[in-house]
Short mmCIF file of C-alpha atoms and ligand atoms in Angstrom, two decimals:
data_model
loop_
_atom_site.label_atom_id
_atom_site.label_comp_id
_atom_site.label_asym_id
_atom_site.label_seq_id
_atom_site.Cartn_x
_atom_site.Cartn_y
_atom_site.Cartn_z
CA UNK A 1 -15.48 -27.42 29.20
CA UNK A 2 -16.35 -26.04 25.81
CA UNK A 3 -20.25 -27.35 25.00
CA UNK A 4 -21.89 -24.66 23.22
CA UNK A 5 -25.60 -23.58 24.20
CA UNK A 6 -26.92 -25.57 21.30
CA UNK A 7 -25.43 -28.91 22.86
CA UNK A 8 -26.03 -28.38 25.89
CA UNK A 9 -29.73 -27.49 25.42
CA UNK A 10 -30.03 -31.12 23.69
CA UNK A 11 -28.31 -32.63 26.92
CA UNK A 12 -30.41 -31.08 29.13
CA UNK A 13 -33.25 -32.13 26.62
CA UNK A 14 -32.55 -35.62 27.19
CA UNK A 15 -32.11 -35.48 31.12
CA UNK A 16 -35.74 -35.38 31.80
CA UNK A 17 -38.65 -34.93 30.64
CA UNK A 18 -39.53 -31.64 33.23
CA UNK A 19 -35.71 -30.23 32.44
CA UNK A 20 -37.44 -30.11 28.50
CA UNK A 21 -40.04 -28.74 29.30
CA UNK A 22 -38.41 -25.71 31.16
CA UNK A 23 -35.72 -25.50 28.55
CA UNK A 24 -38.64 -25.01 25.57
CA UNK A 25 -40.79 -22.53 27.69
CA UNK A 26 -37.15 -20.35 28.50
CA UNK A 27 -36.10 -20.94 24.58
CA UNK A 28 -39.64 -19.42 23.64
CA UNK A 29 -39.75 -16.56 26.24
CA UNK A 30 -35.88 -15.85 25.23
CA UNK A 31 -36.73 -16.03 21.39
CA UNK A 32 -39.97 -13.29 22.44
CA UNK A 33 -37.29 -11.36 23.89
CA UNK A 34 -34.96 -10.51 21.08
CA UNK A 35 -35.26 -6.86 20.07
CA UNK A 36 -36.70 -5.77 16.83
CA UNK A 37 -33.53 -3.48 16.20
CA UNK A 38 -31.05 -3.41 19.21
CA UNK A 39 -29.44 -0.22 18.58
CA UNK A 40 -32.38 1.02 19.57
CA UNK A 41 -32.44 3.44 22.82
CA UNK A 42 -29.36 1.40 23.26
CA UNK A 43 -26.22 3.10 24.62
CA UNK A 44 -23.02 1.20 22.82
CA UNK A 45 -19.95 -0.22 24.14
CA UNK A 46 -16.53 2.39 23.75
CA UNK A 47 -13.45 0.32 23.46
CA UNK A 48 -11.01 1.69 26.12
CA UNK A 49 -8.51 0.47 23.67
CA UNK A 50 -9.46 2.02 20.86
CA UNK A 51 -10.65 4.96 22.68
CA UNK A 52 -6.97 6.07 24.34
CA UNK A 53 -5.12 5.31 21.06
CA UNK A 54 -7.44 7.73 19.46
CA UNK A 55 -7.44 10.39 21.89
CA UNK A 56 -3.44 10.20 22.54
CA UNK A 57 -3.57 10.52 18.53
CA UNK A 58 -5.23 13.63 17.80
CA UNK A 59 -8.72 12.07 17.60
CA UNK A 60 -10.53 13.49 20.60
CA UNK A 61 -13.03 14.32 18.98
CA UNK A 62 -14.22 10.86 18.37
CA UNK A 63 -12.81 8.96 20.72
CA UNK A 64 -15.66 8.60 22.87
CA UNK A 65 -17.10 7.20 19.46
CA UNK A 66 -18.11 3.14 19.93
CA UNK A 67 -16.27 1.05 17.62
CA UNK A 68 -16.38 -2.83 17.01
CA UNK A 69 -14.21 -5.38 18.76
CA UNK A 70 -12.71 -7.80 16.34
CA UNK A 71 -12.15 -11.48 17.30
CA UNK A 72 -9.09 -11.64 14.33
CA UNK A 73 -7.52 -15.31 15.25
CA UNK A 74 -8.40 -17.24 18.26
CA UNK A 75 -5.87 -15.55 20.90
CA UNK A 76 -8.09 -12.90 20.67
CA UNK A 77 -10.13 -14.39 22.62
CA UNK A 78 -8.36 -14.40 25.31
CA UNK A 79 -5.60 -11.45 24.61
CA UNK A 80 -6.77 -9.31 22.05
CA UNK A 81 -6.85 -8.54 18.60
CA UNK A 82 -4.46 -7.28 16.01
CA UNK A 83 -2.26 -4.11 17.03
CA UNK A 84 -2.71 -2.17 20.05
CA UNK A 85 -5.99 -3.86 21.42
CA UNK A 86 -5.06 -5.24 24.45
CA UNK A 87 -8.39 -6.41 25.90
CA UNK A 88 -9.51 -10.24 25.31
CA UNK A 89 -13.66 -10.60 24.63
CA UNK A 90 -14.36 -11.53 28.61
CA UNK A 91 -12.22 -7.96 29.41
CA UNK A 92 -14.55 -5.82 26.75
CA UNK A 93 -17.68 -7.41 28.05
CA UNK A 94 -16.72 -7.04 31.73
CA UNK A 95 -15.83 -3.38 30.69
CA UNK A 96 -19.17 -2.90 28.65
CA UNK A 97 -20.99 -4.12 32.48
CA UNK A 98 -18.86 -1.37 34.39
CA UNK A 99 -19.52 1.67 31.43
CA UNK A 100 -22.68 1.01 31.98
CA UNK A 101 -23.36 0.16 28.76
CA UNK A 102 -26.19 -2.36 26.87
CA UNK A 103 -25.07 -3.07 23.68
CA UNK A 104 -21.52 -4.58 21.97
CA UNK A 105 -20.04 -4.88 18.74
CA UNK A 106 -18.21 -7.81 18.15
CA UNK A 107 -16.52 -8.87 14.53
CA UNK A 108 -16.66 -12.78 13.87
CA UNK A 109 -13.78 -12.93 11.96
CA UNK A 110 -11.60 -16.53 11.61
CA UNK A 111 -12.75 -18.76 8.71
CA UNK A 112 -10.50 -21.49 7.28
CA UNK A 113 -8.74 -20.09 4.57
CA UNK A 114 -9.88 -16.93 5.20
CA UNK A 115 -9.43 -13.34 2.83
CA UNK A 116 -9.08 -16.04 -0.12
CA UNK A 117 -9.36 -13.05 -3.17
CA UNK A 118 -6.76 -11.24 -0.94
CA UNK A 119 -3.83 -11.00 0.88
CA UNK A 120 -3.58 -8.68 3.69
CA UNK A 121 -5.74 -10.46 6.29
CA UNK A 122 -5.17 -13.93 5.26
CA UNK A 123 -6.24 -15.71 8.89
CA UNK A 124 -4.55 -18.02 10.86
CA UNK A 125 -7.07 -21.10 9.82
CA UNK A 126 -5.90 -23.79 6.66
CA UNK A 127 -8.71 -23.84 4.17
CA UNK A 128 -9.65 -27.18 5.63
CA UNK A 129 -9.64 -26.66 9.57
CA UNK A 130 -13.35 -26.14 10.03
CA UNK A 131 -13.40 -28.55 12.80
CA UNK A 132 -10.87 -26.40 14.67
CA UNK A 133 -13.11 -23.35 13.44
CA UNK A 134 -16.06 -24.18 15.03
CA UNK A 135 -14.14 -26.32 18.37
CA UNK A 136 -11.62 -23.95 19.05
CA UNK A 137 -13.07 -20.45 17.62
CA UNK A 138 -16.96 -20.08 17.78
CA UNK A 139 -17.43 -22.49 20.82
CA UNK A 140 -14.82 -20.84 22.93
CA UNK A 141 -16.99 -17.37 22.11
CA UNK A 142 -20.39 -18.80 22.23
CA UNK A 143 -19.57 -20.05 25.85
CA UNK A 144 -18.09 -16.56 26.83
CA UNK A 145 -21.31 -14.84 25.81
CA UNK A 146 -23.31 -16.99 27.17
CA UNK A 147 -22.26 -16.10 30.89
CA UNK A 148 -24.88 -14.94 33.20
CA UNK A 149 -23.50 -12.15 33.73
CA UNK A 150 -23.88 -10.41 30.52
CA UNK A 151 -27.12 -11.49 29.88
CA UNK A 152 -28.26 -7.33 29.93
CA UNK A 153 -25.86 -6.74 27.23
CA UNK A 154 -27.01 -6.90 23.25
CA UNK A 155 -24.12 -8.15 21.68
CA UNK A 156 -24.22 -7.35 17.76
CA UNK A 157 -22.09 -9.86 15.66
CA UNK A 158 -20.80 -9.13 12.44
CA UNK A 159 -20.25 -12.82 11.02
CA UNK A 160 -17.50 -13.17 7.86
CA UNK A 161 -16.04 -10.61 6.50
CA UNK A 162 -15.70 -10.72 2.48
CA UNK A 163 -16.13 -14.56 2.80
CA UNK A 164 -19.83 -15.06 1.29
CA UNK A 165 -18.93 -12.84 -1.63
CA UNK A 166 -15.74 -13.83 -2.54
CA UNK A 167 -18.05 -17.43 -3.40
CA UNK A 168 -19.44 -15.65 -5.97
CA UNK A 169 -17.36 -12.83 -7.21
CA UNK A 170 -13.92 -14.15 -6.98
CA UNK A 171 -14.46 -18.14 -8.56
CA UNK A 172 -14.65 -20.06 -11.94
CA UNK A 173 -14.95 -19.24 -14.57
CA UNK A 174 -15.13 -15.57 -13.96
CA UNK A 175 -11.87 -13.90 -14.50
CA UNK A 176 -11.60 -12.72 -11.20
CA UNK A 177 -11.66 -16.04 -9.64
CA UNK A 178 -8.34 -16.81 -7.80
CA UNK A 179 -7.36 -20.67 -6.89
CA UNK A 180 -8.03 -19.65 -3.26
CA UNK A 181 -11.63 -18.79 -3.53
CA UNK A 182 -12.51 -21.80 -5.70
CA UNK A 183 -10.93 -24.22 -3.65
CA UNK A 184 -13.54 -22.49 -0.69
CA UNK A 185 -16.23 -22.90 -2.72
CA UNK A 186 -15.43 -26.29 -3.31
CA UNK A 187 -14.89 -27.62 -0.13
CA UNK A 188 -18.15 -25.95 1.60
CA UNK A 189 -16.04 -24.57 4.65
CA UNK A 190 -16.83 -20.76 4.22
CA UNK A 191 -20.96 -21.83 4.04
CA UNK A 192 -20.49 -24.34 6.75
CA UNK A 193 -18.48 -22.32 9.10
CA UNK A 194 -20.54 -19.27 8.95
CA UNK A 195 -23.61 -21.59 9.39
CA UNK A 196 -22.38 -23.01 12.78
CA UNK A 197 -21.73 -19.32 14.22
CA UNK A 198 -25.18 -18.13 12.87
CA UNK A 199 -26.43 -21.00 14.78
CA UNK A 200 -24.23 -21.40 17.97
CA UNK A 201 -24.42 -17.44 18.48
CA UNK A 202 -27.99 -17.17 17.39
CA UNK A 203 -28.73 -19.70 19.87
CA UNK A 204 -28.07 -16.97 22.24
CA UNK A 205 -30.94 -15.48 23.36
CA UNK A 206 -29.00 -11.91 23.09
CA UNK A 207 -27.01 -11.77 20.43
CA UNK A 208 -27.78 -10.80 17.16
CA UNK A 209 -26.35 -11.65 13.81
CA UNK A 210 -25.24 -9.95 11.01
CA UNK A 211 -23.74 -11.29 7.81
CA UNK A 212 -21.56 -9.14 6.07
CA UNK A 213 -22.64 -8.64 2.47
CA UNK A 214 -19.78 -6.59 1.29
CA UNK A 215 -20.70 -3.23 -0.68
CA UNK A 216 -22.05 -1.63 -3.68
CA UNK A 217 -19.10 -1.50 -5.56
CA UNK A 218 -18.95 -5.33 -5.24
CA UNK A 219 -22.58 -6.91 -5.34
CA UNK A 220 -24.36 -3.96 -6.88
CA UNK A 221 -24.51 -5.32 -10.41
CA UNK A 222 -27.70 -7.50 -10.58
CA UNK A 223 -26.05 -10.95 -11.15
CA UNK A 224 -23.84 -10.69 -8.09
CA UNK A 225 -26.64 -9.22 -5.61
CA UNK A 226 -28.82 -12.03 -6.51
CA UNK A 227 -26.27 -14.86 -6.34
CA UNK A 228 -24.77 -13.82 -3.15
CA UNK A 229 -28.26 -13.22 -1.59
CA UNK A 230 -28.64 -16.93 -2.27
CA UNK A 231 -25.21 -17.90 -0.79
CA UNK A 232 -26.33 -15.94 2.30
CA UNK A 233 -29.44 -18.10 2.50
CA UNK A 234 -27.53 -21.04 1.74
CA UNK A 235 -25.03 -20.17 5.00
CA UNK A 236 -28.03 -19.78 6.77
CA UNK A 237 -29.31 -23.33 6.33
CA UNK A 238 -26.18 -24.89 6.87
CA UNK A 239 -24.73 -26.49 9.77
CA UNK A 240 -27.84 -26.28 11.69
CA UNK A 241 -28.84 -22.47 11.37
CA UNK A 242 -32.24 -21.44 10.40
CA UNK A 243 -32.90 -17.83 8.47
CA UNK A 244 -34.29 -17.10 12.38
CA UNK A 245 -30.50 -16.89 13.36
CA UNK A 246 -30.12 -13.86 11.10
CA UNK A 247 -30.87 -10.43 12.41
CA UNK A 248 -29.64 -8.58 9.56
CA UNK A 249 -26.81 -7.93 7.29
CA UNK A 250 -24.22 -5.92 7.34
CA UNK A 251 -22.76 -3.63 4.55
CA UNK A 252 -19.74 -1.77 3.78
CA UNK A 253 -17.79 -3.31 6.47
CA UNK A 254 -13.98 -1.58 6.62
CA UNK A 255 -14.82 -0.38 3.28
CA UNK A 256 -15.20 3.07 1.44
CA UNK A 257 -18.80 3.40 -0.56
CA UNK A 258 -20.09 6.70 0.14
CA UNK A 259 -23.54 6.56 2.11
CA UNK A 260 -25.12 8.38 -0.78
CA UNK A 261 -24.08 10.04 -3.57
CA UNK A 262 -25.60 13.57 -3.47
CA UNK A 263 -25.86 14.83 -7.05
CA UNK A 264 -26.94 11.45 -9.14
CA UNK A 265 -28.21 7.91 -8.74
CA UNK A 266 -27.83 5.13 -11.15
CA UNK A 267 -30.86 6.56 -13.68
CA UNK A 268 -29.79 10.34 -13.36
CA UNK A 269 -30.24 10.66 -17.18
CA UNK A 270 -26.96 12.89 -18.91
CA UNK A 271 -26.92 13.06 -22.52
CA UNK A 272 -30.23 11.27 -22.95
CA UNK A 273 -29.17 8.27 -21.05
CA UNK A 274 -28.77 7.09 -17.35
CA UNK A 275 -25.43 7.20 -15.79
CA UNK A 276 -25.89 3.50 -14.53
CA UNK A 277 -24.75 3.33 -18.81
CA UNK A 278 -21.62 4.81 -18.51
CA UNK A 279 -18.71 2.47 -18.45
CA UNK A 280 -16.26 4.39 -16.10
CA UNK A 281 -17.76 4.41 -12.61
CA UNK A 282 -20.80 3.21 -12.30
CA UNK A 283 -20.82 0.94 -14.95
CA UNK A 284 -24.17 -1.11 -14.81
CA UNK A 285 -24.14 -0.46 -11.44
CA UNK A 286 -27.59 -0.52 -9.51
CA UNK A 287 -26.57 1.83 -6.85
CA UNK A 288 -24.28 4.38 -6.39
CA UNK A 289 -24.39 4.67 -2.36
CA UNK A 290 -24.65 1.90 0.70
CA UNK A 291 -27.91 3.02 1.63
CA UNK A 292 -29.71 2.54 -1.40
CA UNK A 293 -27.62 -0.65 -1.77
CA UNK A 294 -28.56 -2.05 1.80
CA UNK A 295 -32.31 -0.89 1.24
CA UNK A 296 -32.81 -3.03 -1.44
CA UNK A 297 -30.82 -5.59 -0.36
CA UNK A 298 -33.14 -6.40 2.76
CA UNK A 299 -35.95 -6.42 0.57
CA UNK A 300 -34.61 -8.98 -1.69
CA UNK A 301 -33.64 -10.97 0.97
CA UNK A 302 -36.48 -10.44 2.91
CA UNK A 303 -38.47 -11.78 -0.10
CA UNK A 304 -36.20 -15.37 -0.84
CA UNK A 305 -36.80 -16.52 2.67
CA UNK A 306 -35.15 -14.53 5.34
CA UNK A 307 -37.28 -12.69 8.64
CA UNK A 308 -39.37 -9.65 6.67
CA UNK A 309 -38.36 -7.94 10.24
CA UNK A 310 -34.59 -7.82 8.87
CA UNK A 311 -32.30 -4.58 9.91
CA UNK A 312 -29.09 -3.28 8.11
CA UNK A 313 -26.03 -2.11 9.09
CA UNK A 314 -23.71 0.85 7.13
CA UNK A 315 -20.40 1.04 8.48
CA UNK A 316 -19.92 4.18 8.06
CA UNK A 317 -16.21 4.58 9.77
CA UNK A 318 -14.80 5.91 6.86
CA UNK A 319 -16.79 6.86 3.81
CA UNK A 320 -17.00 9.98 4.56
CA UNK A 321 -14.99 11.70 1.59
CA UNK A 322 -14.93 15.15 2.86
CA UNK A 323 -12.20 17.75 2.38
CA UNK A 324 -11.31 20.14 -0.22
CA UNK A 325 -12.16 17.56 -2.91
CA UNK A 326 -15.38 16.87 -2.36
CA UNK A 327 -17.58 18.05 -4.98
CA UNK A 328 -19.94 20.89 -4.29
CA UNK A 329 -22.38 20.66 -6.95
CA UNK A 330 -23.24 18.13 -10.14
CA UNK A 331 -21.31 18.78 -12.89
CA UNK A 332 -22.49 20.48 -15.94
CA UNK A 333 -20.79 18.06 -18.27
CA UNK A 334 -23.27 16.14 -21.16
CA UNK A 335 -20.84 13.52 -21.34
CA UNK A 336 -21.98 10.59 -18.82
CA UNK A 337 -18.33 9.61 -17.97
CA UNK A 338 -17.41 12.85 -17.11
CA UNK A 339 -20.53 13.83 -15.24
CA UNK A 340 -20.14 11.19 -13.13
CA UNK A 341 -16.14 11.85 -12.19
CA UNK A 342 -16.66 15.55 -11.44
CA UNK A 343 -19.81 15.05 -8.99
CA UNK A 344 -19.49 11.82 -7.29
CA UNK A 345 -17.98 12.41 -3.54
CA UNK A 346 -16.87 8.70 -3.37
CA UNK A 347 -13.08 10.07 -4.94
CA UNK A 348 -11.13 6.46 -5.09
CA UNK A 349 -9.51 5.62 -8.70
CA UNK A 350 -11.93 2.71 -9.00
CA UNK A 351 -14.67 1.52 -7.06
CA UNK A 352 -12.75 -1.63 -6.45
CA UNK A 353 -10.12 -0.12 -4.35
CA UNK A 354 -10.15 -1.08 -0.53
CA UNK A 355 -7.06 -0.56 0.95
CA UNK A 356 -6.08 2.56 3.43
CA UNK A 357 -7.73 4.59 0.43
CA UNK A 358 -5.91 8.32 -0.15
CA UNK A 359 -8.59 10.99 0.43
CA UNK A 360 -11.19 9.35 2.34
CA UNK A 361 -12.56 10.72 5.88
CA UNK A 362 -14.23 9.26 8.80
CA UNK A 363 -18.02 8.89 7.98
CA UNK A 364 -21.03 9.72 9.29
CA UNK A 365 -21.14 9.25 13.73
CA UNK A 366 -22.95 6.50 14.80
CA UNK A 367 -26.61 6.41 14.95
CA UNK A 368 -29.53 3.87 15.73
CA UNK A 369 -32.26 3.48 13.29
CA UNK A 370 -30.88 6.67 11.04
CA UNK A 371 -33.00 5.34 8.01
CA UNK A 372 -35.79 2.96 6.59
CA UNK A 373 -35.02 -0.69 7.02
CA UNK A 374 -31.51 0.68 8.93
CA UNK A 375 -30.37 -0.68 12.19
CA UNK A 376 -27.46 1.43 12.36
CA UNK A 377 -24.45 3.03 11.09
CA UNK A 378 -22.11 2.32 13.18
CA UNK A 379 -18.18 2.16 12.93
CA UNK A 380 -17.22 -1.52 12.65
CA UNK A 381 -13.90 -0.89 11.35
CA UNK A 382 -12.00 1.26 13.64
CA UNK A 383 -10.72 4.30 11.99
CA UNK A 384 -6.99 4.43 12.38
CA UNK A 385 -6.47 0.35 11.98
CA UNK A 386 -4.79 -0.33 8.55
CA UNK A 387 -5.96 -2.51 6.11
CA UNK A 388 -3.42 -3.92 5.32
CA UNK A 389 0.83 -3.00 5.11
CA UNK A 390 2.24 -1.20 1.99
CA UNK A 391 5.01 -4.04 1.53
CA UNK A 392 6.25 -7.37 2.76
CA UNK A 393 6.52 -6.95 6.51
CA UNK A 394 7.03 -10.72 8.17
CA UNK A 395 4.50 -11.22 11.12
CA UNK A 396 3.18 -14.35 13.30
CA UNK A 397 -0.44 -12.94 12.22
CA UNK A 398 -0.79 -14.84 9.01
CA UNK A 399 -0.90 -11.45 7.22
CA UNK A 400 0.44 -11.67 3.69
CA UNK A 401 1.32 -8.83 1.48
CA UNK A 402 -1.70 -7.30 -0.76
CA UNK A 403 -0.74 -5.32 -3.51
CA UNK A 404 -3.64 -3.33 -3.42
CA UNK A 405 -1.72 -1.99 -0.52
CA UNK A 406 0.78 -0.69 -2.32
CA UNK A 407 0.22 2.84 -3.88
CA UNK A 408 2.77 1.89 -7.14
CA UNK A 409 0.49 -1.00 -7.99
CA UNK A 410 -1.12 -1.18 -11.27
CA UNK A 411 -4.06 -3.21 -10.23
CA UNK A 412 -5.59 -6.88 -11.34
CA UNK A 413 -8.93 -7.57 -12.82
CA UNK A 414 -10.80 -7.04 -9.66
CA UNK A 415 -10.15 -3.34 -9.60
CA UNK A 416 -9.92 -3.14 -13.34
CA UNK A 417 -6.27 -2.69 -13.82
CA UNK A 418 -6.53 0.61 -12.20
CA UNK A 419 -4.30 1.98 -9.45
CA UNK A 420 -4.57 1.09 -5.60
CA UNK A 421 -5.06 3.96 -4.40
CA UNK A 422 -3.61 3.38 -1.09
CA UNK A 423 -1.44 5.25 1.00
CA UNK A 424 1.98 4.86 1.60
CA UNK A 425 3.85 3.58 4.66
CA UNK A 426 1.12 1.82 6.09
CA UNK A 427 1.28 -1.22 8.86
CA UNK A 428 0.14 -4.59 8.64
CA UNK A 429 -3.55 -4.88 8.88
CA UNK A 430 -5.11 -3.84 12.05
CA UNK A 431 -2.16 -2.43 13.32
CA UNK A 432 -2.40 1.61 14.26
CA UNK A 433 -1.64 3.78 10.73
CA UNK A 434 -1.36 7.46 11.92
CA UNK A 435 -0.99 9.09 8.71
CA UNK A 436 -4.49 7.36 7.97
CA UNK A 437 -6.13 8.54 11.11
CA UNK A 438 -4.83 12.32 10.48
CA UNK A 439 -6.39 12.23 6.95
CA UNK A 440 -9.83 10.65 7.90
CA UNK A 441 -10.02 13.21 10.57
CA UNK A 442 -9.02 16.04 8.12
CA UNK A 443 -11.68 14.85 5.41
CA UNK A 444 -14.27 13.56 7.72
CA UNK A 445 -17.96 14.10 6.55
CA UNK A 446 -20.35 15.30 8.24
CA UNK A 447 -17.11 17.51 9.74
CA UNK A 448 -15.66 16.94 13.01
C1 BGC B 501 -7.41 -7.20 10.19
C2 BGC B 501 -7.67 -7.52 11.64
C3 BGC B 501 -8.13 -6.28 12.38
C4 BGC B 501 -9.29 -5.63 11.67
C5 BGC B 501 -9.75 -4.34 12.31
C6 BGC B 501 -8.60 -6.52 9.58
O1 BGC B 501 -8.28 -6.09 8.30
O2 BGC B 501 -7.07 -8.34 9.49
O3 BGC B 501 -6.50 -8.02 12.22
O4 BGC B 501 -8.49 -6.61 13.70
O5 BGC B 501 -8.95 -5.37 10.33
O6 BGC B 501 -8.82 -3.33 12.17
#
């Protein structure tokens, strides 16, 4: 039987008048009982999965690292996600009881017509199937967490990948709108779907959501940041969530922006002006780094009606950029372009690039509360899991072919005609990509 908490807490509503009664004073006491960061003092769920690929890979180092579990289609449910993850959600939370763990990181990840500005994790969902979305996906999940017997466990869930921003971003009449995204924004389903999870799993009395608001190299220019930060509180009216459902936001999921750029920020004058004035990297650009980015992003968000108490989340699973690249002091240059290119640490071709990116390393290790306003970084993308496959390899995953992918692509107008970046040879998204893991351990900042 699939009723999610929500429904069932109106059935038992209208059973009697004592059942509504106790259901109101436990809804209370559970809603008292949600933590103001959970990462806090918490210890954090290793995936066994992820853990013994790692280790049987050359990453021992980190493999007793925690990493996210992502719910990619709905057999992972049951089975597992993408790849070699083997483990279906009930398995990882029995497994999070026995390690003795209290806290798990789970990825919300099916929309209808999902990855709509890309290709490489198109889902498994039609554009239109919320109904199956919400029946068949979050139910199915809600109802899993909600067992008794995890009830000690703070389950952290990372709602919608790319979806919110690619409603603003990546539709008419901007020329990085793509048929895909505007026919989401058109038909409501990415706002309605990510509504009913931030409702059905906020429900919960321990879990705690996250929405994904992409990065700083994709909402850092003022008139994205603000739109999308209504979008988000638009999701989180919909479909019967409240801005109480949200916990926090999440930033720089499975992508590269360096945590913080050491030798500039955005008004680091160079030849009389600030760099956020050059037109090469930063380019208008408010922020140069996630944590400035996710700073100020809670307190705008905090101030156009979500929970002041709002914590962030940097993953941080590979933006390390270090290696024998990685700048060691600011340039000397007094031309802003070229100041910026020989002393930012964040090394991609263009800031737009997001796919197995050449150079990068594994980031900074998880840590709870590690800054003002900051829940966590924490590694929601697990590093070693591609992002997508370097050419057309058929699958029963619903994974198409991004070119971004491929390192001889000349780019589109969402990474400014500029090369991918990517690395060669690499698997369909989610799937293991050794070559990746080897260089992220080689370049990994702080090193290993
Ligand atoms: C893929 C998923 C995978 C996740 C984590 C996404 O890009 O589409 O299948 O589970 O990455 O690696």
């Amino acid at each position: 039987m699939r009723v999610s908490l929500r429904k069932s807490l109106v059935l038992a509503a209208t059973a009697t008048l004592a059942t509504s009664l106790v259901v109101v004073a436990t809804s209370t006491a559970n809603a008292a009982a949600k933590l103001d960061n959970p990462y806090a003092g918490a210890q954090v769920y290793v995936n066994p999965d992820w853990s013994a690929q790692a280790a049987a890979s050359g990453g021992q180092a980190i493999a007793n690292q925690p990493t996210a579990i992502w719910l990619d289609r709905i057999a992972a449910i049951e089975s597992g996600s993408a790849g070699s993850n083997t483990m279906g959600l009930r398995d990882h939370l029995d497994a999070a009881v026995e390690q003795g763990a209290n806290l798990i990181q789970v990825v919300i990840y099916n929309l209808p017509g999902r990855d709509c500005a890309a290709l490489a994790s198109n889902g498994e969902l039609a554009p239109t199937d919320l109904a199956k979305y919400e029946n068949d996906y979050i139910d199915p999940i809600v109802e899993i967490m909600g067992d008794a017997a995890y009830a000690n466990l703070r389950i952290v869930t990372i709602v919608e990948i790319d979806s919110l921003p690619n409603l603003v971003t990546n539709v008419s009449p901007r020329e990085t709108a793509t048929p895909e995204c505007d026919a989401m924004k058109a038909n409501g389903n990415y706002v309605q779907g990510v509504g009913y999870a931030l409702a059905q799993l906020g429900a919960l009395p321990n879990v705690y959501n996250y929405i994904d608001i992409g990065h700083h190299g994709w909402l850092g220019w003022d008139d994205n940041f603000d739109a999308a930060g209504d979008v988000f509180l638009q999701a989180a009216n919909a479909n019967g969530a409240t801005p109480a459902d949200v916990h926090g936001f999440a930033a720089n999921v499975a992508n590269y922006g360096i945590l913080d750029e050491a030798y500039f920020d955005a008004n680091t004058a160079v030849g009389g002006r600030p760099v956020r004035e050059s037109t090469e990297w930063v380019d208008w650009n408010r922020y140069v780094g996630e944590l400035e980015y996710a700073q100020a992003y809670r307190d705008h968000l905090a101030g156009i009606g979500f929970d002041s108490g709002l914590g962030m989340i940097i993953d941080t699973s590979r933006n390390g950029w270090g290696g024998p690249d990685r700048p060691t002091r600011a340039s000397t240059s007094t031309d802003p372009n070229t100041f910026v290119n020989e002393s930012r640490l964040d090394r991609r071709i263009h800031l737009g690039n997001w796919c197995n990116q050449a150079g990068a390393g594994i980031g900074e290790r998880p840590k709870a509360s590690p800054a003002t306003g900051i829940d966590a970084y924490a590694w929601i993308k697990p590093p070693g899991e591609s992002d997508g496959a370097s050419r057309e390899i058929p699958n029963d995953e619903g994974k198409g072919f991004d070119r971004m992918c491929d390192p001889t692509y000349t780019g589109n107008p969402r990474n400014n005609n500029n090369m991918s970046g990517a690395l060669n040879d690499a698997p369909l998204s989610g799937h293991w990509f050794q070559a990746q893991f080897e260089e992220l351990l080689a370049n990994a900042y702080p090193p290993l």
